[in-house]
């Protein structure tokens, strides 16, 4: 596609619900990143894939957060038993090859946990 | 601790004026530094990227500078336009063999007519 797309754009969940956020990277991009952005703050790294391999998940805040990219293209970030502190914008980015190439960001998914 | 500090937190300027945003970092060992522009409700878009050996990089009305000795960078915006109103985020990557990228909190720029 022309750019990174994410869905849904907005998600409202009740505390305790599970949510799944989808990212479609730019076709052919090897690296894929997930970030969490709180209101008024810069993005914070969550996890990183190279193709289907999750090479770094050190930024995931708890074991309630899980990400996958089974075929090396589309990725899903799943949050189990959502808490109010999970409310944030979740950004996905992809880059062509090496981890330090320019990252192209999607529009983000704004998650609100009530 | 790897950190990226940006100043000012927010800035209001009149259309047509110039401004300079600052970024100080302690990320080590240094790999590269990027400036991103993030419009409200959108993902960040890359403006410039600089490696250790580069001390200035321009992209239209945006000029970034890097002083790797003092670990400081600046983003200068010339002849501001209303469309420049956005958050500007400084991002520093470390060359650790793995992935270590630290985002600053951003400077929120408001350009008024």
mmCIF file of C-alpha atoms in Angstrom:
data_model
loop_
_atom_site.group_PDB
_atom_site.id
_atom_site.type_symbol
_atom_site.label_atom_id
_atom_site.label_comp_id
_atom_site.label_asym_id
_atom_site.label_seq_id
_atom_site.Cartn_x
_atom_site.Cartn_y
_atom_site.Cartn_z
ATOM 1 C CA UNK A 1 0.000 0.000 0.000
ATOM 2 C CA UNK A 2 0.922 3.665 -0.129
ATOM 3 C CA UNK A 3 1.636 3.941 3.564
ATOM 4 C CA UNK A 4 1.332 2.246 6.930
ATOM 5 C CA UNK A 5 -2.273 1.703 7.915
ATOM 6 C CA UNK A 6 -3.674 0.858 11.315
ATOM 7 C CA UNK A 7 -7.074 -0.296 12.453
ATOM 8 C CA UNK A 8 -9.188 0.527 14.208
ATOM 9 C CA UNK A 9 -8.371 4.228 14.417
ATOM 10 C CA UNK A 10 -10.271 4.508 17.672
ATOM 11 C CA UNK A 11 -11.101 1.853 20.239
ATOM 12 C CA UNK A 12 -13.041 2.177 23.465
ATOM 13 C CA UNK A 13 -12.820 -0.766 25.833
ATOM 14 C CA UNK A 14 -14.181 -1.490 29.249
ATOM 15 C CA UNK A 15 -11.590 -2.296 31.874
ATOM 16 C CA UNK A 16 -10.828 -5.988 31.755
ATOM 17 C CA UNK A 17 -11.634 -6.464 28.082
ATOM 18 C CA UNK A 18 -9.127 -7.799 25.587
ATOM 19 C CA UNK A 19 -8.292 -5.701 22.515
ATOM 20 C CA UNK A 20 -6.425 -6.371 19.268
ATOM 21 C CA UNK A 21 -4.831 -3.618 17.229
ATOM 22 C CA UNK A 22 -3.797 -4.221 13.638
ATOM 23 C CA UNK A 23 -0.939 -2.785 11.606
ATOM 24 C CA UNK A 24 -0.446 -3.113 7.860
ATOM 25 C CA UNK A 25 3.116 -1.999 7.053
ATOM 26 C CA UNK A 26 4.339 -0.708 3.730
ATOM 27 C CA UNK A 27 4.623 -3.636 1.350
ATOM 28 C CA UNK A 28 8.129 -5.091 1.336
ATOM 29 C CA UNK A 29 9.237 -3.425 4.552
ATOM 30 C CA UNK A 30 11.207 -5.847 6.670
ATOM 31 C CA UNK A 31 11.184 -4.085 10.030
ATOM 32 C CA UNK A 32 8.067 -3.278 12.033
ATOM 33 C CA UNK A 33 7.817 -1.394 15.299
ATOM 34 C CA UNK A 34 5.112 -0.758 17.873
ATOM 35 C CA UNK A 35 5.116 2.334 20.095
ATOM 36 C CA UNK A 36 2.877 3.635 22.869
ATOM 37 C CA UNK A 37 2.283 7.384 23.018
ATOM 38 C CA UNK A 38 0.660 8.956 26.065
ATOM 39 C CA UNK A 39 -1.022 12.333 25.703
ATOM 40 C CA UNK A 40 1.538 15.109 25.340
ATOM 41 C CA UNK A 41 4.476 12.701 25.338
ATOM 42 C CA UNK A 42 6.751 11.246 22.724
ATOM 43 C CA UNK A 43 6.289 7.656 21.570
ATOM 44 C CA UNK A 44 7.812 4.944 23.722
ATOM 45 C CA UNK A 45 9.168 1.779 22.177
ATOM 46 C CA UNK A 46 7.219 -1.415 22.799
ATOM 47 C CA UNK A 47 8.544 -4.079 20.437
ATOM 48 C CA UNK A 48 10.276 -4.691 17.126
ATOM 49 C CA UNK A 49 10.048 -7.346 14.399
ATOM 50 C CA UNK A 50 12.361 -8.225 11.580
ATOM 51 C CA UNK A 51 10.183 -10.186 9.200
ATOM 52 C CA UNK A 52 8.285 -12.622 11.451
ATOM 53 C CA UNK A 53 10.904 -12.672 14.189
ATOM 54 C CA UNK A 54 10.279 -10.580 17.273
ATOM 55 C CA UNK A 55 13.816 -9.403 18.020
ATOM 56 C CA UNK A 56 13.125 -7.031 20.881
ATOM 57 C CA UNK A 57 10.123 -6.906 23.193
ATOM 58 C CA UNK A 58 11.832 -5.147 26.049
ATOM 59 C CA UNK A 59 9.403 -2.217 25.946
ATOM 60 C CA UNK A 60 6.237 -4.229 26.534
ATOM 61 C CA UNK A 61 4.986 -2.954 29.912
ATOM 62 C CA UNK A 62 3.561 -6.228 31.175
ATOM 63 C CA UNK A 63 2.738 -9.773 30.186
ATOM 64 C CA UNK A 64 -0.737 -8.537 29.271
ATOM 65 C CA UNK A 65 0.803 -7.132 26.090
ATOM 66 C CA UNK A 66 1.530 -9.487 23.232
ATOM 67 C CA UNK A 67 2.539 -8.800 19.630
ATOM 68 C CA UNK A 68 2.840 -11.072 16.637
ATOM 69 C CA UNK A 69 3.704 -10.899 12.962
ATOM 70 C CA UNK A 70 3.241 -14.504 11.853
ATOM 71 C CA UNK A 71 3.847 -14.081 8.117
ATOM 72 C CA UNK A 72 6.270 -11.200 8.270
ATOM 73 C CA UNK A 73 3.748 -8.648 7.045
ATOM 74 C CA UNK A 74 0.647 -7.682 9.039
ATOM 75 C CA UNK A 75 1.168 -7.365 12.778
ATOM 76 C CA UNK A 76 -1.247 -7.460 15.684
ATOM 77 C CA UNK A 77 -0.749 -5.963 19.123
ATOM 78 C CA UNK A 78 -2.971 -7.621 21.684
ATOM 79 C CA UNK A 79 -3.674 -6.269 25.131
ATOM 80 C CA UNK A 80 -5.367 -8.598 27.575
ATOM 81 C CA UNK A 81 -7.438 -7.506 30.567
ATOM 82 C CA UNK A 82 -7.076 -3.834 29.691
ATOM 83 C CA UNK A 83 -6.462 -1.320 32.466
ATOM 84 C CA UNK A 84 -7.085 2.424 32.496
ATOM 85 C CA UNK A 85 -3.355 3.093 32.321
ATOM 86 C CA UNK A 86 -3.309 1.350 28.936
ATOM 87 C CA UNK A 87 -5.188 4.316 27.451
ATOM 88 C CA UNK A 88 -2.868 5.836 24.846
ATOM 89 C CA UNK A 89 -2.225 6.080 21.140
ATOM 90 C CA UNK A 90 -0.542 2.965 19.771
ATOM 91 C CA UNK A 91 1.669 3.742 16.788
ATOM 92 C CA UNK A 92 3.015 1.267 14.297
ATOM 93 C CA UNK A 93 6.002 2.022 12.050
ATOM 94 C CA UNK A 94 7.826 0.108 9.351
ATOM 95 C CA UNK A 95 11.195 0.493 7.688
ATOM 96 C CA UNK A 96 12.636 -0.981 4.529
ATOM 97 C CA UNK A 97 15.513 -3.071 5.770
ATOM 98 C CA UNK A 98 17.901 -2.406 8.619
ATOM 99 C CA UNK A 99 16.618 -1.266 11.959
ATOM 100 C CA UNK A 100 18.067 2.241 11.566
ATOM 101 C CA UNK A 101 16.493 3.029 8.216
ATOM 102 C CA UNK A 102 13.866 5.762 8.173
ATOM 103 C CA UNK A 103 10.692 4.621 9.899
ATOM 104 C CA UNK A 104 7.324 5.389 8.339
ATOM 105 C CA UNK A 105 4.545 5.722 10.873
ATOM 106 C CA UNK A 106 0.895 4.855 10.668
ATOM 107 C CA UNK A 107 -1.812 7.204 11.988
ATOM 108 C CA UNK A 108 -2.088 5.275 15.240
ATOM 109 C CA UNK A 109 -4.931 3.673 17.169
ATOM 110 C CA UNK A 110 -6.299 5.720 20.042
ATOM 111 C CA UNK A 111 -7.281 3.327 22.822
ATOM 112 C CA UNK A 112 -9.487 4.543 25.641
ATOM 113 C CA UNK A 113 -10.106 2.199 28.552
ATOM 114 C CA UNK A 114 -13.084 3.120 30.715
ATOM 115 C CA UNK B 1 20.416 6.439 31.668
ATOM 116 C CA UNK B 2 19.626 7.111 28.009
ATOM 117 C CA UNK B 3 17.573 10.261 27.775
ATOM 118 C CA UNK B 4 16.430 12.828 25.225
ATOM 119 C CA UNK B 5 15.379 16.230 26.566
ATOM 120 C CA UNK B 6 13.647 18.825 24.396
ATOM 121 C CA UNK B 7 13.041 22.501 24.951
ATOM 122 C CA UNK B 8 10.944 24.486 25.015
ATOM 123 C CA UNK B 9 7.967 22.301 25.862
ATOM 124 C CA UNK B 10 5.760 24.588 23.780
ATOM 125 C CA UNK B 11 6.233 27.671 21.651
ATOM 126 C CA UNK B 12 3.950 30.249 20.055
ATOM 127 C CA UNK B 13 5.226 32.330 17.149
ATOM 128 C CA UNK B 14 3.730 34.586 14.495
ATOM 129 C CA UNK B 15 3.488 33.437 10.916
ATOM 130 C CA UNK B 16 6.598 34.371 8.960
ATOM 131 C CA UNK B 17 8.919 34.348 11.966
ATOM 132 C CA UNK B 18 11.825 31.958 12.529
ATOM 133 C CA UNK B 19 12.253 29.669 15.508
ATOM 134 C CA UNK B 20 14.745 27.188 16.924
ATOM 135 C CA UNK B 21 13.943 24.058 18.893
ATOM 136 C CA UNK B 22 16.519 22.356 21.105
ATOM 137 C CA UNK B 23 17.359 18.738 21.852
ATOM 138 C CA UNK B 24 19.905 17.456 24.382
ATOM 139 C CA UNK B 25 20.642 13.762 24.683
ATOM 140 C CA UNK B 26 22.646 11.335 26.757
ATOM 141 C CA UNK B 27 22.102 8.296 24.522
ATOM 142 C CA UNK B 28 25.299 6.301 24.095
ATOM 143 C CA UNK B 29 26.935 4.996 21.989
ATOM 144 C CA UNK B 30 25.441 7.390 19.469
ATOM 145 C CA UNK B 31 24.226 6.115 16.111
ATOM 146 C CA UNK B 32 21.968 8.757 14.595
ATOM 147 C CA UNK B 33 19.543 11.557 15.406
ATOM 148 C CA UNK B 34 16.264 12.283 13.663
ATOM 149 C CA UNK B 35 13.758 15.086 13.860
ATOM 150 C CA UNK B 36 10.124 14.194 13.251
ATOM 151 C CA UNK B 37 7.053 16.366 12.734
ATOM 152 C CA UNK B 38 3.817 15.065 14.198
ATOM 153 C CA UNK B 39 0.541 16.732 13.277
ATOM 154 C CA UNK B 40 -2.365 16.283 15.684
ATOM 155 C CA UNK B 41 -3.952 12.881 15.231
ATOM 156 C CA UNK B 42 -1.300 11.692 12.809
ATOM 157 C CA UNK B 43 1.822 9.591 13.010
ATOM 158 C CA UNK B 44 5.263 11.256 13.066
ATOM 159 C CA UNK B 45 6.887 12.099 9.724
ATOM 160 C CA UNK B 46 10.666 12.220 9.365
ATOM 161 C CA UNK B 47 12.212 15.615 8.597
ATOM 162 C CA UNK B 48 15.961 14.974 8.864
ATOM 163 C CA UNK B 49 18.430 12.310 9.931
ATOM 164 C CA UNK B 50 22.037 12.902 10.939
ATOM 165 C CA UNK B 51 24.860 10.545 11.784
ATOM 166 C CA UNK B 52 27.924 11.256 13.929
ATOM 167 C CA UNK B 53 29.910 12.857 11.097
ATOM 168 C CA UNK B 54 27.174 15.242 9.977
ATOM 169 C CA UNK B 55 26.653 18.574 11.710
ATOM 170 C CA UNK B 56 23.918 20.098 9.573
ATOM 171 C CA UNK B 57 21.112 18.839 7.371
ATOM 172 C CA UNK B 58 18.423 20.834 5.578
ATOM 173 C CA UNK B 59 14.988 19.893 4.315
ATOM 174 C CA UNK B 60 13.294 22.921 2.765
ATOM 175 C CA UNK B 61 12.634 25.470 5.496
ATOM 176 C CA UNK B 62 13.861 23.037 8.157
ATOM 177 C CA UNK B 63 17.547 22.962 9.127
ATOM 178 C CA UNK B 64 18.870 20.595 11.767
ATOM 179 C CA UNK B 65 22.241 20.886 13.428
ATOM 180 C CA UNK B 66 24.161 18.352 15.489
ATOM 181 C CA UNK B 67 27.042 18.813 17.908
ATOM 182 C CA UNK B 68 28.081 15.287 18.847
ATOM 183 C CA UNK B 69 30.664 16.568 21.319
ATOM 184 C CA UNK B 70 28.148 18.443 23.447
ATOM 185 C CA UNK B 71 25.338 16.009 22.542
ATOM 186 C CA UNK B 72 23.062 18.777 21.374
ATOM 187 C CA UNK B 73 20.884 19.229 18.320
ATOM 188 C CA UNK B 74 18.652 22.019 17.112
ATOM 189 C CA UNK B 75 15.911 22.338 14.538
ATOM 190 C CA UNK B 76 15.575 25.753 12.923
ATOM 191 C CA UNK B 77 12.385 26.633 11.085
ATOM 192 C CA UNK B 78 12.595 29.553 8.690
ATOM 193 C CA UNK B 79 9.683 31.774 7.630
ATOM 194 C CA UNK B 80 7.133 29.773 9.575
ATOM 195 C CA UNK B 81 3.763 28.909 8.078
ATOM 196 C CA UNK B 82 0.466 28.058 9.742
ATOM 197 C CA UNK B 83 0.955 24.463 8.597
ATOM 198 C CA UNK B 84 4.109 24.236 10.710
ATOM 199 C CA UNK B 85 1.891 24.031 13.804
ATOM 200 C CA UNK B 86 2.664 20.555 15.132
ATOM 201 C CA UNK B 87 4.813 18.668 17.619
ATOM 202 C CA UNK B 88 8.473 18.283 16.738
ATOM 203 C CA UNK B 89 10.103 15.199 18.181
ATOM 204 C CA UNK B 90 13.833 14.540 18.525
ATOM 205 C CA UNK B 91 14.746 10.857 18.288
ATOM 206 C CA UNK B 92 18.176 9.426 19.092
ATOM 207 C CA UNK B 93 19.305 5.892 18.295
ATOM 208 C CA UNK B 94 22.121 4.043 20.042
ATOM 209 C CA UNK B 95 24.494 1.701 18.279
ATOM 210 C CA UNK B 96 24.267 -1.215 20.676
ATOM 211 C CA UNK B 97 23.989 -3.986 18.125
ATOM 212 C CA UNK B 98 20.340 -4.234 18.992
ATOM 213 C CA UNK B 99 17.504 -1.736 18.782
ATOM 214 C CA UNK B 100 17.653 1.207 21.147
ATOM 215 C CA UNK B 101 15.813 4.332 20.087
ATOM 216 C CA UNK B 102 14.798 7.039 22.522
ATOM 217 C CA UNK B 103 12.118 9.613 21.685
ATOM 218 C CA UNK B 104 11.976 13.039 23.261
ATOM 219 C CA UNK B 105 8.678 14.345 24.586
ATOM 220 C CA UNK B 106 8.491 16.846 21.741
ATOM 221 C CA UNK B 107 8.076 20.607 21.395
ATOM 222 C CA UNK B 108 4.554 21.765 20.606
ATOM 223 C CA UNK B 109 4.749 24.628 18.102
ATOM 224 C CA UNK B 110 1.819 26.945 17.471
ATOM 225 C CA UNK B 111 2.069 29.340 14.519
ATOM 226 C CA UNK B 112 -0.439 32.187 14.670
ATOM 227 C CA UNK B 113 -1.626 34.373 11.818
#
